[in-house]
Tab-separated table of C-alpha atoms in Angstrom:
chain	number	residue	atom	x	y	z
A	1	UNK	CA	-5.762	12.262	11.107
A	2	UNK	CA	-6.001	11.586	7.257
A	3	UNK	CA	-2.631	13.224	5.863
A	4	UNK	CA	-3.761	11.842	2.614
A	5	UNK	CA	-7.344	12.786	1.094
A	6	UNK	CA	-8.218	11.229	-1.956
A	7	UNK	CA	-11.604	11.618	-4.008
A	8	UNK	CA	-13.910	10.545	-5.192
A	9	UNK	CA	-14.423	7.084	-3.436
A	10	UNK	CA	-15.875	5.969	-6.761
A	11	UNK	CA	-15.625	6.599	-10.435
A	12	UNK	CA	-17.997	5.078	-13.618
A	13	UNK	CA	-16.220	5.945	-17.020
A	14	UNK	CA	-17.253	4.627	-20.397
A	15	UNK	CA	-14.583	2.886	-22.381
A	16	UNK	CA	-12.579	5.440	-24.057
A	17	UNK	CA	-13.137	7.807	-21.872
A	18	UNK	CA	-10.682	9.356	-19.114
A	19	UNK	CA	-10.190	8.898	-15.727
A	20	UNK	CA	-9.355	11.756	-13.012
A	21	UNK	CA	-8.800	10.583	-9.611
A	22	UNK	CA	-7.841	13.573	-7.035
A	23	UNK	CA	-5.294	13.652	-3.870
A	24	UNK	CA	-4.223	15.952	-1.784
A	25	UNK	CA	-1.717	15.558	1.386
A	26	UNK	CA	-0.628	17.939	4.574
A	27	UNK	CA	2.679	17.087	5.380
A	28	UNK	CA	5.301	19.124	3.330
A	29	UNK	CA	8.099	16.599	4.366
A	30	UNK	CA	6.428	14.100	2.143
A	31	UNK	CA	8.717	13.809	-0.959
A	32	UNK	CA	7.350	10.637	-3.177
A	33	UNK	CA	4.179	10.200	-4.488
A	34	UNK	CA	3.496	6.952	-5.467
A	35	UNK	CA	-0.291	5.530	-7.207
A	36	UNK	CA	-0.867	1.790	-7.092
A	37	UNK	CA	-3.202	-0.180	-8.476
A	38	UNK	CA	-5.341	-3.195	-6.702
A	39	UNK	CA	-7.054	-5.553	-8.355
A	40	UNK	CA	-9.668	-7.634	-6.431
A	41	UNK	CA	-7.948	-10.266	-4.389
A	42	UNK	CA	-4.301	-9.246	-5.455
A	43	UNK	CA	-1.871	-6.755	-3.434
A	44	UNK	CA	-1.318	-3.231	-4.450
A	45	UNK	CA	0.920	-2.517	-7.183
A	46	UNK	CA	3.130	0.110	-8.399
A	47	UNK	CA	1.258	2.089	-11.175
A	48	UNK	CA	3.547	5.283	-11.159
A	49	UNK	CA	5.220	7.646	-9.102
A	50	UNK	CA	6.113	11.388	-8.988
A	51	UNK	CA	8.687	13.467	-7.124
A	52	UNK	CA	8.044	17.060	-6.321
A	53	UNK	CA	10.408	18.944	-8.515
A	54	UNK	CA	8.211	17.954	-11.666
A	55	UNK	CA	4.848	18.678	-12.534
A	56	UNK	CA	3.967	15.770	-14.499
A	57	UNK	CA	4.670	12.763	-15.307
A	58	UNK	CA	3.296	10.414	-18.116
A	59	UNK	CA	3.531	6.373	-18.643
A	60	UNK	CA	1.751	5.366	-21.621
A	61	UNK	CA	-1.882	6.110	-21.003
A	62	UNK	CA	-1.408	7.096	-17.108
A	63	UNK	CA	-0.582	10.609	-16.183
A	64	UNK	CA	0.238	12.152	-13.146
A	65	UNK	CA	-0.249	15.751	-12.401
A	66	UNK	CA	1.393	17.501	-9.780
A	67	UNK	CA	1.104	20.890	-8.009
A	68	UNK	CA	3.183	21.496	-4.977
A	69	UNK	CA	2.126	24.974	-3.891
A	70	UNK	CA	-1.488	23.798	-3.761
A	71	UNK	CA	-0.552	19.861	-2.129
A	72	UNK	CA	-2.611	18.000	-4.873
A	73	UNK	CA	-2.019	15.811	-7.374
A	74	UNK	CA	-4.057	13.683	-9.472
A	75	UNK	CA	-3.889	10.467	-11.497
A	76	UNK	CA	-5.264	10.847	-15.602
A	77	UNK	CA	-6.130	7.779	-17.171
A	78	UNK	CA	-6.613	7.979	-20.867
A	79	UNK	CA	-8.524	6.118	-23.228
A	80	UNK	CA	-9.814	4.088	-20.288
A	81	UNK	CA	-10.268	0.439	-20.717
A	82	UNK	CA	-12.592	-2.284	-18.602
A	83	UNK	CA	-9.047	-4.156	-17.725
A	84	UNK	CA	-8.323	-0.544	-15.796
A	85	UNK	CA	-11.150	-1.527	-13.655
A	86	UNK	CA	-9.504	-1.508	-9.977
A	87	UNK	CA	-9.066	0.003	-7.241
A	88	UNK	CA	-6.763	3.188	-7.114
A	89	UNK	CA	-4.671	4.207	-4.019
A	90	UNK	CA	-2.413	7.327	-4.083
A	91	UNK	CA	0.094	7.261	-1.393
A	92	UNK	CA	2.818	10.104	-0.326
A	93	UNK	CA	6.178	9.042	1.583
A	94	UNK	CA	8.757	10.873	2.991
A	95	UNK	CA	12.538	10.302	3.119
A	96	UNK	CA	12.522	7.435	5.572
A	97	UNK	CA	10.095	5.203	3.645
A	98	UNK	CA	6.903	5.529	5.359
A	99	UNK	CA	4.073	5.525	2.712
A	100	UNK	CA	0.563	6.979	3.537
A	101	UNK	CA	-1.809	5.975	1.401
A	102	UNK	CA	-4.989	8.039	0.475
A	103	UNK	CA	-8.517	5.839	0.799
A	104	UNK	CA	-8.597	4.791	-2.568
A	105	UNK	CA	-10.677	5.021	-5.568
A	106	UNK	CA	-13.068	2.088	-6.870
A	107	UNK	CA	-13.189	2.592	-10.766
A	108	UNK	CA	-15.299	0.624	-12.901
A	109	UNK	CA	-14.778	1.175	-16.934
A	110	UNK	CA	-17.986	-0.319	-18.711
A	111	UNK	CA	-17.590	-1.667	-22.091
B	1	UNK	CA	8.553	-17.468	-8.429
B	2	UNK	CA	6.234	-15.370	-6.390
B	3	UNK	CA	8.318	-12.258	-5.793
B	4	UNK	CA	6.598	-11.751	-2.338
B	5	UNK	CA	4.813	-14.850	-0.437
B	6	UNK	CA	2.360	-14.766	2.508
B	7	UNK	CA	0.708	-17.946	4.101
B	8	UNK	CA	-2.074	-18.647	5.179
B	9	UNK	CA	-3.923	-17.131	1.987
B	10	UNK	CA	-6.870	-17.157	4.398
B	11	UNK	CA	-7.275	-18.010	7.768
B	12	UNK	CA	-10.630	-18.419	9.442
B	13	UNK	CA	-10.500	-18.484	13.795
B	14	UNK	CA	-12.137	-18.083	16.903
B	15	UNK	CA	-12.004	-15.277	18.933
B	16	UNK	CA	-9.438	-15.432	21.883
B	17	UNK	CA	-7.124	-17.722	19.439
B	18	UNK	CA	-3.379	-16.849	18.446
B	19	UNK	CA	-2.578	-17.034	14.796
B	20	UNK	CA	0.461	-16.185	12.557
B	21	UNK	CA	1.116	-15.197	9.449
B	22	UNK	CA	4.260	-16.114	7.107
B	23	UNK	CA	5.836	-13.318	4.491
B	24	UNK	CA	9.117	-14.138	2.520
B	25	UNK	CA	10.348	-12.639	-0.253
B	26	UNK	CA	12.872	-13.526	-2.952
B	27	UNK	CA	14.279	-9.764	-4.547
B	28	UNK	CA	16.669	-9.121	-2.213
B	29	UNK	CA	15.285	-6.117	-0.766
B	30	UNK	CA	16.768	-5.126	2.662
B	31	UNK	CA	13.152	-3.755	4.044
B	32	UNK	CA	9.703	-5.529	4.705
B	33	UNK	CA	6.309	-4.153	5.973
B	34	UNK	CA	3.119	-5.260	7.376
B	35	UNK	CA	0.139	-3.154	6.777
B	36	UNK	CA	-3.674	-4.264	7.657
B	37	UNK	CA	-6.674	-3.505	4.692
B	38	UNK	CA	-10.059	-3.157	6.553
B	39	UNK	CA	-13.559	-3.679	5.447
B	40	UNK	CA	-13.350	0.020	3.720
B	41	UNK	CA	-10.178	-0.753	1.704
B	42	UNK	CA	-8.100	1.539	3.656
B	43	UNK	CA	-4.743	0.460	3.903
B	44	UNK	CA	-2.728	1.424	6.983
B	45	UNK	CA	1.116	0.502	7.763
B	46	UNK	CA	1.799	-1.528	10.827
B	47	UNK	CA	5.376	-2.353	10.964
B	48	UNK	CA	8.378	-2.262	8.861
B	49	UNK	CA	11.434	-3.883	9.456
B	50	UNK	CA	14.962	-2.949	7.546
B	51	UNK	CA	17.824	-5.278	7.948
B	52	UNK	CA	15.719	-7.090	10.826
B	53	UNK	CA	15.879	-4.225	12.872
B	54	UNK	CA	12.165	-1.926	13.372
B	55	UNK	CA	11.745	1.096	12.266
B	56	UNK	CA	8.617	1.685	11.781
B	57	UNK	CA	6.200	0.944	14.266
B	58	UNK	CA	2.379	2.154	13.963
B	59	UNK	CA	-0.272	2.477	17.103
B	60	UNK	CA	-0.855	-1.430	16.966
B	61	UNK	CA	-2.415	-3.371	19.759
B	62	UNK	CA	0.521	-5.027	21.387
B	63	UNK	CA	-1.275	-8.524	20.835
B	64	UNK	CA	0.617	-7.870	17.455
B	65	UNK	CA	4.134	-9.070	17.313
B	66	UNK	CA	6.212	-9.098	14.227
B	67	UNK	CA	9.553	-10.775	13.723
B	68	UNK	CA	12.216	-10.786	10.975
B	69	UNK	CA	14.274	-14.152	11.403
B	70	UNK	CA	16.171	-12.461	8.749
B	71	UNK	CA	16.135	-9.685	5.777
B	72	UNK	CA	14.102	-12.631	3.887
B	73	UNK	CA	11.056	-13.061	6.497
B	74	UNK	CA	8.737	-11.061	7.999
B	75	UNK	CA	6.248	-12.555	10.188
B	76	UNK	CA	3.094	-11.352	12.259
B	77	UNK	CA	1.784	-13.190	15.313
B	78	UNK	CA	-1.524	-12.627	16.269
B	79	UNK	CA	-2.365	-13.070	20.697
B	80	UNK	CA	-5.945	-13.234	21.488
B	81	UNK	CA	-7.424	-11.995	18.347
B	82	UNK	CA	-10.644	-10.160	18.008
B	83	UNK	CA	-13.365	-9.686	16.285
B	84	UNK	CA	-11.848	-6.014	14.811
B	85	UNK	CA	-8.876	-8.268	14.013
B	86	UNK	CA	-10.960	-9.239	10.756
B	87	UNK	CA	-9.355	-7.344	7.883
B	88	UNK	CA	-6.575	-8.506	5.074
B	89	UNK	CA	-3.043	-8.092	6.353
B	90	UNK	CA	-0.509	-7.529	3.673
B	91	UNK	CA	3.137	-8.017	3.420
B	92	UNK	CA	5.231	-5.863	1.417
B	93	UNK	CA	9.551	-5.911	0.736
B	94	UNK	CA	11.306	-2.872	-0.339
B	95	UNK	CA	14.505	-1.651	-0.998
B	96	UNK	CA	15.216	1.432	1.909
B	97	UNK	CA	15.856	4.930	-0.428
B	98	UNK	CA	17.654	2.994	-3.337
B	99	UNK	CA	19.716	4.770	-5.205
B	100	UNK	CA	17.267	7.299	-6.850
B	101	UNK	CA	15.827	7.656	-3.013
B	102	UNK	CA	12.747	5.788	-4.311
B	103	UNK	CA	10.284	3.379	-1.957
B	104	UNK	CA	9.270	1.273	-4.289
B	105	UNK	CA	7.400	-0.984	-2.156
B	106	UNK	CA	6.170	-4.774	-3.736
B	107	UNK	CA	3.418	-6.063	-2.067
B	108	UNK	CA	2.301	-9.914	-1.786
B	109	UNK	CA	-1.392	-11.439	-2.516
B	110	UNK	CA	-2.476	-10.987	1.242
B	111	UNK	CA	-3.829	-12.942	3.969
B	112	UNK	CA	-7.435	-12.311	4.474
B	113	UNK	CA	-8.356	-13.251	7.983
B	114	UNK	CA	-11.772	-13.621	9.483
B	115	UNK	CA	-11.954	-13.717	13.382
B	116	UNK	CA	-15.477	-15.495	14.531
């Protein structure tokens, strides 16, 4: 059972273009929705995070969006730029710590 | 200083073989996990410890064993691994609900192990 959906599985932008990577989750109790970022042959780590009584949150050029009556919310990336080439996991927690993370996102920015 | 640690980095072994895996890590967090990355990327918790005590533990094969000598280390021993053992296994340290009742969870490098 996949509480956390997240699309697409892969994502080509051009440089200077912006990336929009999708998630949506089941469980209501969930109350911390966290993105990281993985680079190849490096752990995840912390991009950005959300709680549910705002609908967006911004960190330089990363966005999140967030929309609790429909369970999604989505990661912008603006001005994208070949060092944001990774691999994108959203993740939801609830109040006792346990993160579920969505199946993550390879993006690739080209030059 | 590495904020959190694993060794082996890699660790190649036959099937039927025990193995560990070390995790330590230096912030002073009070909670550490284990999760396994397969093939597809998907990461999955295992186990997570807070104050050495578990408190979260996943549908894991009982040849898994983790143990928290302390708040410090968290470490994974492997009985009579398998093939669909192969995967990366990484540690992570957080604080439990800080004060904003945030999971900010720091992850280490990971230990990529291959089971022949």
């Amino acid at each position: 059972q996949q509480q956390v959906k997240q699309s697409p599985q892969s994502l080509i932008v051009q440089k200077g273009g912006i990336s929009i990577i999708n998630c949506a989750y089941e469980n209501t109790a969930f109350d911390y929705f966290p993105w990281y970022q993985q680079f190849p042959g490096k752990g995840p780590a912390l991009l950005i995070a959300i709680r549910p009584d705002v609908s967006e949150k911004k960190e330089g050029r990363f966005t999140i969006s967030f929309n609790k009556s429909a369970k999604q919310f989505s990661l912008h990336i603006m001005d994208s730029q070949p060092g944001d080439s990774a691999t994108y996991f959203c993740a939801a927690s609830t109040s006792y710590g346990k993160l579920t993370f969505g199946q993550g996102t390879i993006l690739t920015v080209h030059p | 200083d590495t904020a959190v640690s694993q060794t082996p980095k890699y660790l190649v072994t036959q099937m039927g073989n025990d193995k560990s895996i070390k995790c330590e890590q230096n912030l002073g967090h009070d909670t550490m996990y284990w999760y396994k990355q397969d093939s597809k990327k998907f990461l999955k918790i295992m186990f997570s410890y807070n104050n050495k005590e578990l408190i979260i533990n996943e549908t894991v094969p009982n040849r898994f064993s983790p143990k928290s000598p302390d708040k410090a280390h968290l470490n994974l021993h492997i009985n009579s691994l398998e093939l669909g053992d192969s995967a990366v296994y990484f540690c992570a340290s957080s604080l439990h609900l800080d004060r904003d009742r945030l999971n900010i969870q720091y992850f280490g490098a990971g230990t990529r192990l291959s089971v022949l």
